[in-house]
XYZ file of C-alpha atoms in Angstrom:
735
model
C -0.024 0.011 0.022
C 1.146 3.507 -0.694
C 1.334 5.931 2.280
C -2.046 7.465 3.085
C -0.853 11.053 2.822
C 0.614 10.393 -0.635
C -2.662 8.995 -1.801
C -3.825 11.437 -4.531
C -3.643 11.928 -8.234
C -3.235 14.773 -10.641
C -6.645 15.733 -12.112
C -5.273 17.434 -15.170
C -2.555 14.866 -15.832
C -1.051 15.474 -19.323
C -3.448 18.373 -19.910
C -1.455 21.637 -20.475
C -2.420 25.222 -19.632
C -4.221 25.743 -22.921
C -6.212 22.570 -22.413
C -7.195 23.673 -18.906
C -8.290 27.069 -20.150
C -10.407 25.393 -22.880
C -11.804 23.041 -20.272
C -13.058 25.843 -18.074
C -14.394 27.830 -21.045
C -16.388 24.797 -22.341
C -17.647 24.138 -18.805
C -18.871 27.652 -18.528
C -20.614 27.437 -21.898
C -22.271 24.125 -20.993
C -23.508 25.499 -17.680
C -24.739 28.676 -19.321
C -26.678 26.724 -21.886
C -28.082 24.466 -19.184
C -29.165 27.456 -17.053
C -30.796 29.250 -19.986
C -32.695 26.050 -20.941
C -33.993 25.528 -17.428
C -35.044 29.193 -17.188
C -36.815 28.983 -20.503
C -38.682 25.857 -19.458
C -39.978 27.329 -16.171
C -40.743 30.648 -17.937
C -42.956 28.665 -20.305
C -44.794 27.132 -17.310
C -45.282 30.601 -15.863
C -47.258 31.504 -18.965
C -49.846 28.772 -18.195
C -53.059 29.588 -16.439
C -52.970 29.989 -12.690
C -53.716 26.695 -10.949
C -56.788 26.669 -8.651
C -54.834 24.713 -6.034
C -52.210 26.337 -3.852
C -49.429 24.077 -4.966
C -46.499 26.015 -3.582
C -47.713 26.678 -0.058
C -45.442 25.229 2.732
C -42.748 24.924 0.098
C -39.968 23.724 2.454
C -42.091 20.859 3.758
C -43.250 20.018 0.234
C -39.667 19.941 -0.929
C -38.621 17.786 1.991
C -41.418 15.322 1.379
C -40.656 15.207 -2.358
C -36.926 14.677 -1.660
C -37.812 11.701 0.611
C -40.075 10.265 -2.016
C -37.528 10.663 -4.800
C -34.454 9.481 -2.852
C -36.345 6.447 -1.560
C -37.513 5.567 -5.018
C -40.702 4.419 -3.349
C -42.859 5.142 -6.467
C -40.518 3.133 -8.688
C -40.665 0.107 -6.352
C -44.453 0.120 -6.414
C -45.348 -3.207 -8.056
C -42.034 -3.463 -9.981
C -38.993 -4.598 -8.033
C -36.760 -4.656 -11.094
C -37.473 -1.071 -11.977
C -37.082 -0.061 -8.310
C -33.666 -1.582 -8.024
C -32.635 -0.232 -11.487
C -33.732 3.301 -10.781
C -32.196 3.249 -7.294
C -28.803 2.288 -8.738
C -29.018 4.958 -11.416
C -30.260 7.715 -9.164
C -27.874 7.170 -6.258
C -25.014 6.496 -8.543
C -25.632 9.683 -10.458
C -26.057 11.753 -7.312
C -22.812 10.377 -5.713
C -20.865 11.030 -8.890
C -22.294 14.551 -9.079
C -21.440 15.256 -5.456
C -17.953 13.792 -6.047
C -17.442 15.992 -9.089
C -18.554 19.010 -7.045
C -16.155 18.132 -4.172
C -13.260 17.910 -6.641
C -14.218 21.239 -8.236
C -14.360 22.934 -4.795
C -10.909 21.495 -3.924
C -9.287 22.579 -7.193
C -10.937 25.915 -7.774
C -11.656 27.182 -4.247
C -9.768 25.431 -1.454
C -6.379 25.056 -3.154
C -6.118 28.699 -4.241
C -7.079 29.856 -0.720
C -5.270 27.278 1.462
C -2.292 26.573 -0.759
C -2.868 22.818 -0.353
C -5.357 20.132 -1.235
C -7.814 18.274 0.968
C -8.141 15.649 -1.715
C -5.353 13.535 -0.198
C -4.782 10.733 2.324
C -7.660 8.958 3.974
C -10.219 11.352 2.461
C -8.955 10.572 -0.979
C -9.084 6.826 -0.400
C -12.645 6.937 0.996
C -13.556 9.232 -1.919
C -12.123 6.923 -4.503
C -13.818 3.828 -2.999
C -17.176 5.636 -2.862
C -16.877 6.879 -6.477
C -15.963 3.415 -7.749
C -18.716 1.718 -5.692
C -21.544 4.076 -6.719
C -20.154 4.491 -10.202
C -20.411 0.691 -10.603
C -24.012 0.765 -9.322
C -24.729 3.555 -11.797
C -23.352 1.525 -14.776
C -25.243 -1.578 -13.619
C -28.417 0.364 -13.272
C -28.162 1.855 -16.700
C -27.306 -1.594 -18.173
C -30.446 -2.932 -16.467
C -32.423 -0.096 -18.102
C -30.991 -0.916 -21.499
C -31.682 -4.590 -21.089
C -35.320 -4.023 -20.246
C -35.632 -1.470 -22.998
C -34.459 -3.739 -25.759
C -35.460 -7.137 -24.439
C -39.135 -6.544 -25.243
C -39.721 -4.044 -27.949
C -43.511 -4.489 -27.575
C -43.419 -3.622 -23.905
C -44.673 -0.592 -22.090
C -41.542 1.424 -22.724
C -42.377 1.577 -26.414
C -45.086 3.675 -27.940
C -45.966 6.312 -30.491
C -43.744 8.908 -28.796
C -40.662 6.630 -28.562
C -37.790 8.334 -30.378
C -34.110 8.373 -30.922
C -33.949 10.819 -28.027
C -34.845 7.942 -25.662
C -32.121 5.700 -27.143
C -29.580 8.573 -26.994
C -30.344 9.221 -23.352
C -29.643 5.701 -22.086
C -26.540 5.220 -24.294
C -24.993 8.536 -23.449
C -25.311 7.995 -19.702
C -23.833 4.493 -20.168
C -20.935 5.946 -22.096
C -20.358 8.493 -19.352
C -20.281 5.811 -16.661
C -18.103 3.382 -18.524
C -15.921 6.179 -19.907
C -15.252 7.463 -16.388
C -13.948 4.065 -15.375
C -11.931 3.630 -18.557
C -10.284 7.017 -17.978
C -9.529 6.059 -14.369
C -7.981 2.786 -15.506
C -5.810 4.457 -18.122
C -4.576 6.950 -15.440
C -3.725 4.011 -13.090
C -1.677 2.252 -15.827
C 0.163 5.426 -16.710
C 0.839 6.688 -13.126
C 3.087 4.211 -11.226
C 2.354 6.063 -7.937
C -1.250 4.756 -8.201
C -0.252 1.113 -8.635
C -1.395 0.186 -5.184
C -4.662 2.223 -5.255
C -6.718 -0.885 -4.496
C -9.677 1.172 -3.206
C -10.310 2.107 -6.864
C -11.374 -1.532 -7.363
C -13.207 -1.057 -10.626
C -10.459 1.121 -12.073
C -7.825 -1.377 -10.936
C -9.646 -4.291 -12.541
C -9.862 -2.405 -15.838
C -6.258 -1.377 -15.571
C -5.251 -5.011 -15.163
C -7.353 -5.805 -18.227
C -5.745 -3.054 -20.304
C -2.261 -4.145 -19.287
C -3.075 -7.718 -20.190
C -3.849 -6.634 -23.762
C -0.604 -4.655 -24.049
C -1.220 -1.093 -22.742
C 2.029 0.215 -21.278
C 2.652 3.192 -19.092
C 3.928 5.174 -22.028
C 0.946 4.193 -24.104
C -1.376 5.120 -21.288
C 0.219 8.511 -21.004
C -0.209 9.087 -24.760
C -3.826 7.884 -24.727
C -4.888 9.674 -21.601
C -5.489 13.154 -23.083
C -7.616 11.738 -25.873
C -9.759 9.742 -23.421
C -9.945 12.713 -21.029
C -11.142 15.026 -23.682
C -13.603 12.551 -25.083
C -15.124 11.971 -21.620
C -15.152 15.764 -20.852
C -16.721 16.828 -24.131
C -19.412 14.129 -23.745
C -20.121 15.354 -20.199
C -20.347 18.916 -21.300
C -22.645 18.059 -24.151
C -24.895 16.098 -21.814
C -25.088 18.948 -19.315
C -25.995 21.433 -22.039
C -28.598 18.939 -23.510
C -30.464 18.238 -20.287
C -33.166 21.010 -20.499
C -33.790 20.352 -24.135
C -34.647 16.668 -24.080
C -35.591 13.631 -21.939
C -32.923 14.187 -19.349
C -34.870 17.223 -18.179
C -37.191 14.806 -16.315
C -34.461 14.757 -13.641
C -35.578 18.330 -12.802
C -39.195 18.466 -14.027
C -40.218 15.218 -12.338
C -38.911 16.410 -9.041
C -40.717 19.715 -9.454
C -43.861 17.809 -10.312
C -43.669 15.796 -7.092
C -43.174 19.016 -5.083
C -46.227 20.569 -6.677
C -48.458 17.543 -6.389
C -51.977 17.705 -4.928
C -52.516 14.634 -2.740
C -56.288 14.902 -3.524
C -55.946 15.298 -7.257
C -58.672 13.440 -9.152
C -60.478 12.723 -5.882
C -61.653 16.308 -5.974
C -61.688 18.125 -9.279
C -60.885 21.891 -9.603
C -63.983 23.991 -9.775
C -64.930 25.782 -12.946
C -64.773 29.567 -12.567
C -68.089 31.381 -12.198
C -67.155 33.515 -15.202
C -69.452 32.115 -17.938
C -67.052 33.430 -20.575
C -64.211 31.180 -19.533
C -63.090 28.308 -21.758
C -62.044 24.848 -20.778
C -59.719 23.355 -23.378
C -60.220 25.562 -26.452
C -56.482 26.235 -26.688
C -53.252 25.674 -24.771
C -53.900 28.906 -22.949
C -56.586 27.200 -20.997
C -54.186 24.756 -19.305
C -52.608 25.559 -16.009
C -48.865 25.691 -15.396
C -49.053 22.420 -13.525
C -50.685 20.739 -16.527
C -47.866 22.025 -18.687
C -45.351 20.764 -16.206
C -47.033 17.361 -16.266
C -46.105 16.966 -19.934
C -42.368 17.625 -19.270
C -42.337 15.384 -16.159
C -43.481 12.389 -18.166
C -40.649 9.902 -18.571
C -42.562 7.722 -21.124
C -42.299 4.747 -18.750
C -45.813 3.483 -19.682
C -46.930 2.561 -16.159
C -50.083 4.527 -16.592
C -50.833 2.782 -19.928
C -50.248 -0.650 -18.325
C -52.551 0.177 -15.482
C -55.286 1.736 -17.591
C -58.296 -0.640 -17.949
C -59.476 1.191 -21.068
C -56.144 0.628 -22.813
C -56.051 -2.982 -21.567
C -59.361 -3.877 -23.274
C -58.450 -2.085 -26.444
C -60.354 1.238 -26.226
C -58.861 4.253 -27.969
C -57.151 5.600 -24.838
C -53.532 5.540 -23.785
C -53.034 7.947 -20.830
C -49.382 8.408 -21.654
C -50.061 9.349 -25.281
C -52.697 11.902 -24.191
C -50.187 13.712 -22.002
C -47.434 13.449 -24.576
C -49.691 14.459 -27.471
C -50.552 17.672 -25.646
C -46.829 18.229 -24.988
C -45.885 17.572 -28.606
C -48.555 19.982 -29.822
C -47.312 22.668 -27.450
C -43.802 22.203 -28.699
C -44.905 22.332 -32.346
C -46.669 25.686 -32.117
C -44.913 27.508 -29.347
C -42.442 30.330 -29.837
C -40.573 29.241 -26.748
C -36.994 28.692 -27.798
C -36.619 25.533 -25.734
C -39.760 23.813 -26.885
C -39.385 25.177 -30.359
C -35.953 23.562 -30.759
C -37.682 20.214 -30.550
C -40.940 21.080 -32.351
C -41.858 20.337 -35.865
C -44.355 21.255 -38.468
C -46.904 18.763 -37.427
C -48.072 16.894 -34.358
C -49.200 13.299 -34.144
C -52.696 13.021 -32.801
C -54.951 10.145 -31.727
C -56.704 10.428 -34.988
C -53.698 10.778 -37.267
C -51.514 13.803 -37.966
C -52.868 17.252 -37.668
C -50.974 20.145 -39.256
C -49.862 22.825 -36.755
C -49.399 25.260 -39.665
C -52.708 25.092 -41.506
C -56.265 23.962 -41.450
C -59.449 25.081 -39.789
C -61.154 24.865 -36.434
C -58.283 25.981 -34.248
C -57.311 28.815 -31.966
C -54.859 31.497 -32.803
C -54.213 32.177 -29.107
C -51.555 29.381 -28.953
C -50.188 29.916 -32.503
C -51.838 26.753 -33.873
C -54.977 25.916 -35.805
C -55.772 22.464 -34.317
C -58.586 22.048 -31.759
C -57.312 20.509 -28.553
C -60.069 17.885 -28.467
C -62.500 16.934 -31.248
C -64.221 14.049 -32.938
C -61.754 14.315 -35.844
C -58.575 16.375 -36.466
C -57.952 17.410 -32.832
C -54.839 16.966 -30.846
C -56.831 14.520 -28.721
C -59.681 12.387 -30.105
C -62.963 12.844 -28.291
C -63.293 9.037 -28.292
C -60.203 8.868 -26.031
C -61.895 11.009 -23.410
C -65.095 9.133 -23.705
C -63.136 5.919 -23.034
C -61.794 7.174 -19.719
C -63.357 5.512 -16.658
C -62.076 8.072 -14.140
C -60.700 5.140 -12.138
C -57.409 6.950 -11.138
C -55.416 3.829 -12.094
C -53.126 5.935 -14.265
C -52.442 8.541 -11.562
C -51.888 5.871 -8.944
C -49.366 4.103 -11.147
C -47.489 7.235 -12.232
C -44.099 7.502 -10.372
C -43.813 11.256 -10.956
C -47.353 12.299 -9.867
C -48.767 13.397 -13.246
C -52.430 14.257 -12.744
C -53.934 12.824 -15.847
C -57.562 13.150 -14.707
C -57.314 16.915 -14.238
C -56.481 17.408 -17.904
C -58.923 14.706 -19.097
C -61.823 16.396 -17.217
C -60.828 19.753 -18.691
C -61.158 18.262 -22.201
C -64.423 16.575 -21.251
C -65.803 19.967 -20.207
C -64.770 21.336 -23.553
C -66.689 18.594 -25.341
C -69.754 19.306 -23.240
C -69.429 22.991 -23.979
C -69.460 22.163 -27.682
C -72.286 19.672 -27.446
C -69.940 16.910 -28.709
C -70.876 14.149 -26.340
C -72.277 10.651 -26.719
C -76.003 10.697 -27.425
C -76.575 8.266 -24.566
C -74.786 10.622 -22.205
C -76.787 13.559 -23.597
C -79.900 11.579 -22.673
C -78.642 11.128 -19.159
C -77.992 14.883 -18.779
C -81.556 15.476 -20.009
C -82.970 12.983 -17.592
C -81.057 14.327 -14.613
C -82.011 17.903 -15.520
C -85.683 17.079 -15.854
C -86.242 14.390 -13.186
C -83.250 14.543 -10.919
C -82.129 10.973 -11.648
C -80.269 9.183 -14.487
C -83.226 6.816 -15.126
C -85.714 9.493 -16.108
C -88.163 8.103 -13.501
C -90.522 10.381 -11.597
C -88.834 11.550 -8.412
C -92.016 10.737 -6.491
C -91.159 7.036 -6.955
C -87.647 7.304 -5.558
C -88.522 5.763 -2.288
C -90.757 3.020 -3.634
C -88.015 0.432 -3.075
C -88.941 0.588 0.625
C -92.416 -0.771 -0.061
C -91.227 -4.351 0.060
C -89.648 -3.838 3.513
C -92.708 -4.853 5.468
C -90.704 -5.591 8.512
C -88.529 -2.487 8.481
C -89.559 1.119 8.830
C -87.507 3.586 6.795
C -88.000 7.008 8.385
C -88.127 10.286 6.402
C -85.025 12.269 7.483
C -86.736 15.505 6.529
C -89.369 14.970 9.247
C -87.449 13.329 12.101
C -84.053 13.646 13.703
C -81.733 10.725 12.878
C -78.197 9.633 13.631
C -77.453 8.784 9.969
C -78.816 10.559 6.974
C -78.655 7.824 4.404
C -77.965 8.943 0.875
C -79.273 5.990 -1.075
C -78.308 6.857 -4.631
C -79.859 6.369 -8.074
C -79.137 2.700 -8.712
C -80.289 1.346 -5.367
C -83.435 3.511 -5.749
C -84.481 2.693 -9.282
C -82.527 -0.390 -10.594
C -84.321 -3.612 -9.747
C -81.092 -5.500 -9.108
C -79.701 -2.840 -6.810
C -82.967 -2.302 -4.920
C -82.086 -5.642 -3.253
C -78.840 -4.087 -1.976
C -80.650 -1.058 -0.582
C -83.144 -3.396 1.207
C -80.297 -5.440 2.629
C -78.573 -2.342 4.028
C -81.927 -1.168 5.524
C -82.354 -4.522 7.211
C -78.752 -4.388 8.523
C -79.420 -0.934 10.007
C -82.640 -2.135 11.539
C -81.108 -5.280 12.960
C -78.371 -3.210 14.608
C -80.982 -0.737 15.911
C -79.406 2.204 13.963
C -81.223 5.501 13.830
C -81.399 6.324 10.145
C -83.530 8.068 7.558
C -83.582 8.893 3.822
C -84.570 11.956 1.772
C -87.159 10.202 -0.459
C -87.931 12.498 -3.442
C -85.555 15.252 -2.210
C -82.645 13.036 -3.075
C -81.267 13.445 -6.577
C -78.248 12.145 -8.491
C -75.119 12.990 -6.527
C -73.334 14.437 -9.621
C -69.998 12.582 -9.259
C -70.010 10.951 -12.684
C -71.942 13.761 -14.362
C -69.063 16.035 -13.282
C -66.336 13.659 -14.529
C -68.008 13.502 -17.939
C -67.724 17.276 -18.091
C -71.135 18.651 -17.165
C -69.810 20.963 -14.391
C -72.828 23.253 -14.102
C -75.333 20.397 -13.770
C -73.066 19.097 -11.027
C -73.232 22.467 -9.257
C -77.058 22.488 -9.458
C -77.137 18.993 -7.838
C -74.609 19.903 -5.146
C -76.468 23.076 -4.312
C -79.772 21.279 -4.050
C -78.368 18.591 -1.745
C -76.454 20.859 0.661
C -79.616 22.984 1.070
C -81.603 19.822 1.744
C -78.946 18.531 4.189
C -79.171 21.936 6.003
C -82.917 21.445 6.516
C -82.421 18.073 8.224
C -81.268 17.105 11.662
C -78.668 14.355 11.690
C -75.182 13.525 12.966
C -73.526 11.919 9.907
C -74.203 11.052 6.300
C -73.886 7.447 5.062
C -73.782 6.527 1.306
C -74.586 3.359 -0.469
C -72.490 4.191 -3.562
C -68.745 4.900 -3.333
C -69.259 7.465 -6.139
C -71.769 9.353 -3.908
C -69.461 8.907 -0.884
C -66.537 10.504 -2.691
C -68.320 13.528 -4.111
C -70.310 14.358 -0.925
C -67.279 13.848 1.286
C -64.543 15.437 -0.877
C -66.176 17.716 -3.456
C -69.296 19.276 -1.985
C -67.229 21.098 0.676
C -65.042 22.565 -2.186
C -67.932 24.326 -3.891
C -67.905 28.148 -3.554
C -71.679 28.560 -3.630
C -71.411 32.364 -3.119
C -69.822 32.742 -6.586
C -73.031 31.470 -8.171
C -75.557 33.053 -5.748
C -76.693 35.633 -8.375
C -76.865 33.149 -11.260
C -80.583 32.660 -12.147
C -79.717 29.290 -13.681
C -78.639 27.881 -10.288
C -81.647 26.504 -8.320
C -80.255 27.191 -4.896
C -79.998 30.161 -2.630
C -76.783 29.583 -0.642
C -73.646 31.668 -0.225
C -71.632 29.788 2.357
C -69.589 26.597 1.679
C -70.927 23.406 3.141
C -68.991 21.271 5.567
C -65.731 23.126 4.815
C -64.376 22.302 8.274
C -65.505 18.654 8.163
C -67.996 19.083 10.984
C -70.212 16.485 9.304
C -68.756 13.032 8.948
C -69.490 11.243 5.630
C -69.183 7.487 5.488
C -69.577 4.598 3.128
C -72.107 2.151 4.573
C -69.408 -0.585 4.945
C -67.459 1.690 7.327
C -70.534 2.175 9.512
C -71.526 -1.451 9.565
C -67.993 -2.634 10.247
C -68.219 -0.797 13.541
C -71.584 -2.297 14.258
C -70.264 -5.739 13.671
C -67.202 -5.127 15.815
C -69.595 -4.021 18.655
C -71.544 -7.241 18.341
C -74.702 -5.473 17.290
C -75.439 -7.900 14.429
C -74.913 -11.041 16.491
C -72.512 -12.747 14.038
C -70.266 -15.496 15.256
C -68.111 -15.677 12.112
C -69.083 -19.089 10.859
C -72.482 -18.510 9.346
C -71.387 -18.976 5.679
C -68.844 -21.222 4.037
C -68.539 -19.753 0.582
C -65.278 -19.315 -1.338
C -65.383 -15.687 -2.445
C -63.325 -12.986 -4.036
C -63.737 -9.251 -3.521
C -63.539 -6.454 -6.093
C -62.264 -3.096 -4.746
C -64.414 -0.219 -6.175
C -62.261 2.532 -7.545
C -64.094 5.267 -5.660
C -63.902 3.479 -2.359
C -60.321 2.127 -2.686
C -58.061 4.195 -4.875
C -60.131 7.398 -4.270
C -60.631 7.114 -0.566
C -58.120 4.438 0.662
C -60.822 2.242 2.153
C -59.854 -1.343 1.687
C -60.423 -3.011 4.989
C -64.020 -2.357 6.006
C -65.541 -4.490 3.185
C -63.067 -7.281 3.808
C -63.731 -7.289 7.511
C -67.442 -7.668 6.787
C -66.823 -10.593 4.396
C -64.680 -12.345 7.001
C -67.318 -11.721 9.658
C -69.747 -13.950 7.688
C -67.371 -16.937 7.743
C -66.819 -16.819 3.969
C -63.280 -17.616 2.849
C -61.787 -14.649 1.037
C -59.335 -15.088 -1.895
C -57.718 -12.080 -3.329
C -57.414 -11.473 -7.036
C -53.954 -10.565 -8.370
C -55.147 -7.025 -9.062
C -56.591 -5.957 -5.766
C -56.579 -2.971 -3.426
C -54.836 0.012 -5.065
C -54.165 -2.165 -8.229
C -57.837 -3.088 -8.623
C -59.125 -3.289 -12.227
C -62.068 -1.027 -12.909
C -65.414 -2.526 -13.761
C -65.816 -0.030 -16.615
C -68.775 1.922 -15.078
C -67.028 5.051 -13.842
C -66.673 8.277 -15.734
C -69.937 7.716 -17.534
C -68.952 4.262 -18.709
C -72.203 2.925 -17.289
C -74.115 4.942 -19.943
C -71.939 4.405 -23.009
C -71.197 1.588 -25.449
C -67.697 0.982 -26.785
C -66.240 -1.048 -29.567
C -64.078 -3.505 -27.609
C -63.382 -7.216 -27.892
C -63.589 -7.733 -24.176
C -65.459 -5.518 -21.696
C -63.595 -4.470 -18.584
C -66.179 -6.326 -16.454
C -65.615 -9.549 -18.477
C -61.824 -9.213 -18.014
C -62.281 -8.779 -14.345
C -64.498 -11.780 -13.922
C -62.092 -13.826 -15.940
C -59.370 -12.840 -13.487
C -61.672 -13.934 -10.626
C -62.270 -17.469 -11.956
C -58.899 -18.045 -13.571
C -56.212 -16.168 -11.697
C -57.061 -16.319 -8.030
C -55.460 -18.876 -5.792
C -58.721 -20.820 -5.457
C -59.265 -20.892 -9.226
C -62.663 -22.191 -10.344
C -63.539 -22.903 -6.719
C -64.604 -19.269 -6.407
C -68.323 -19.254 -6.019
C -69.127 -15.655 -5.281
C -67.833 -12.306 -6.694
C -68.401 -9.741 -3.998
C -68.806 -6.101 -4.676
C -69.410 -2.965 -2.639
C -70.707 -0.531 -5.276
C -74.079 -0.415 -7.081
C -72.415 0.591 -10.378
C -70.080 -2.368 -10.067
C -73.030 -4.688 -9.445
C -74.635 -3.400 -12.631
C -71.491 -3.729 -14.768
C -70.571 -7.168 -13.497
C -74.095 -8.559 -13.869
C -73.908 -7.416 -17.467
C -70.385 -8.839 -17.858
C -71.500 -12.098 -16.336
C -74.095 -12.525 -19.163
C -72.021 -11.189 -22.036
C -68.878 -12.976 -20.947
C -70.663 -16.320 -20.423
C -69.830 -16.528 -16.725
C -73.429 -17.173 -15.530
C -72.714 -20.807 -14.635
C -69.388 -20.097 -13.031
C -69.909 -17.274 -10.532
C -72.512 -15.202 -8.720
C -72.401 -11.415 -8.181
C -73.220 -10.454 -4.601
C -72.990 -7.186 -2.776
C -71.346 -7.229 0.645
C -74.676 -6.134 2.163
C -76.393 -9.161 0.603
C -73.740 -11.517 1.885
C -73.930 -9.936 5.310
C -77.709 -10.022 5.701
C -77.659 -13.673 4.532
C -75.235 -14.378 7.360
C -77.308 -12.440 9.836
C -80.447 -14.283 8.909
C -78.574 -17.671 8.949
C -77.319 -16.927 12.406
C -80.769 -15.923 13.763
């Protein structure tokens, strides 16, 4: 071993004064180009519309939380161990190499001129070299893993319409930087006898031994070093300068996106301004700065596409392509020097290629002539938005917190503004407007489902004080199949001696799915009607049958600024204050309430009443939207039924297809989402075809799966049962 204090090396070995000056000049140019590119990117975001959410409040804590998320790579590990390990190696390797380079720069350019000596010697040097080699090796291995996955399966999720040579260049350049750094180190070790015992540089030493075995001498290494040094330096400078102009910018934009994330995005949608002259997605100028940032944060990883049930069953929707199509269009028409450097004369759309330089039907406000969303010729095809189920699977899967549903809903609102919606959906809007429900039935019949409850009294919450105001919902009130679910819940409440009541004909459609299709003002009318009705009743909590109702009453009604619409003659409510803005009224899904009743022994279950083999489907609006996974499962276990999980469960649950208006539309698809989910239940669960019962906790899911059971030919294989029906069967069996 060489003496510790002698352990060091000459950074600019064989590089003369002119070379050093050129190096610093090129470094300054690269950094200047980098800084300008980053500035131009963020200046472009600043030109976006103000975001309705305060995304930069508590910035230090936001930044700290984002740093923890990014450094832990927790989003990358979610459901994909290989990617998690790969990204961890690349990220931490890159960060350590960046820090090491910074330390060396401080030593050479700051400490040495001031102190007259170097701190890059002795033990520090040895630890430094070991750390650089160790993390540099992890970096190279991680990049190699990325390349292996990328080219092993060219039909995988990493490949799509927006895959380009830029993606290839990125992975190969970073690999060359990692390998080149080790090669340069090895050449230096061969050429500098003083470093012959530098065993801490274990990767460099191994390569040096390899180079010597093929004939590289000390003299040859000295002659080769300057060439290798300049090749590595120029590639590094080019990469630094390139970062803001291409895919590597995700290292910055993705972190910024995580900092600016809204934890409730999609669960609660941004309110439409009261200004009736506003536009939704007529041009790029309608999108917020966060939505513009979403486009640049996308790494094209395809996780959203893989998770999307619409894409899985072959509908015309790929969440990644929608985000990247919007970005490509922005780059093709903007005068921003950064985006413009990558833009072209045309932009690929869902429906083909739309010229950004000519044509009709566009908006001059963003420099283009292509409508953002349209049946034909738009940046995004209307069919893509109609295919979305609002299930949040894409957002849950995204490792960089892109908020797809915010942009999707904006485009749905634009389609509604233009009257370009599915005729079936238009009929639903008409029915809800005229009758207050999606079935077009007289509101006076809304409570008729209670007529068959001879043994249970269902009080009118408008006339008597109750503990739970039960919002029943459209499907349990009017759909024959789901009326059985409502009756089962009523019997459960009665058996547990719960004080409850319903609104009868004062209950209307909750508005959750109406809103996600884009009919914001109809949603506002419904919300206003309900909060006024709630205010006229005396109760402690609200309980909902439908997870969709549960979500919108709990998370979205409190967001409505009713005062902004108080003077609007089109709004059938007279209210100026927000409702439940402080959360003084608890809102529950019925399974959460009944779980407590079972735990208290109020239903008299012993846990062995039933012996079915069942599987459970997590409704999107109960699970992903509101993080409630356990209450329904606890109720299933309380009956004695044996629960088997499907591979896609909890946060990874596969949507039934009914959300986002899917219940009211028909799509050209070989397999319906409900059919695919039932196939998974009978083929992919641990119990296989022993599964007797498919348990749900959402009226819309019941409807979709009953339909899929028929169309998918599963009628002989499995039965669709709501948790309430399973539970009341157990209660009656026990008594």
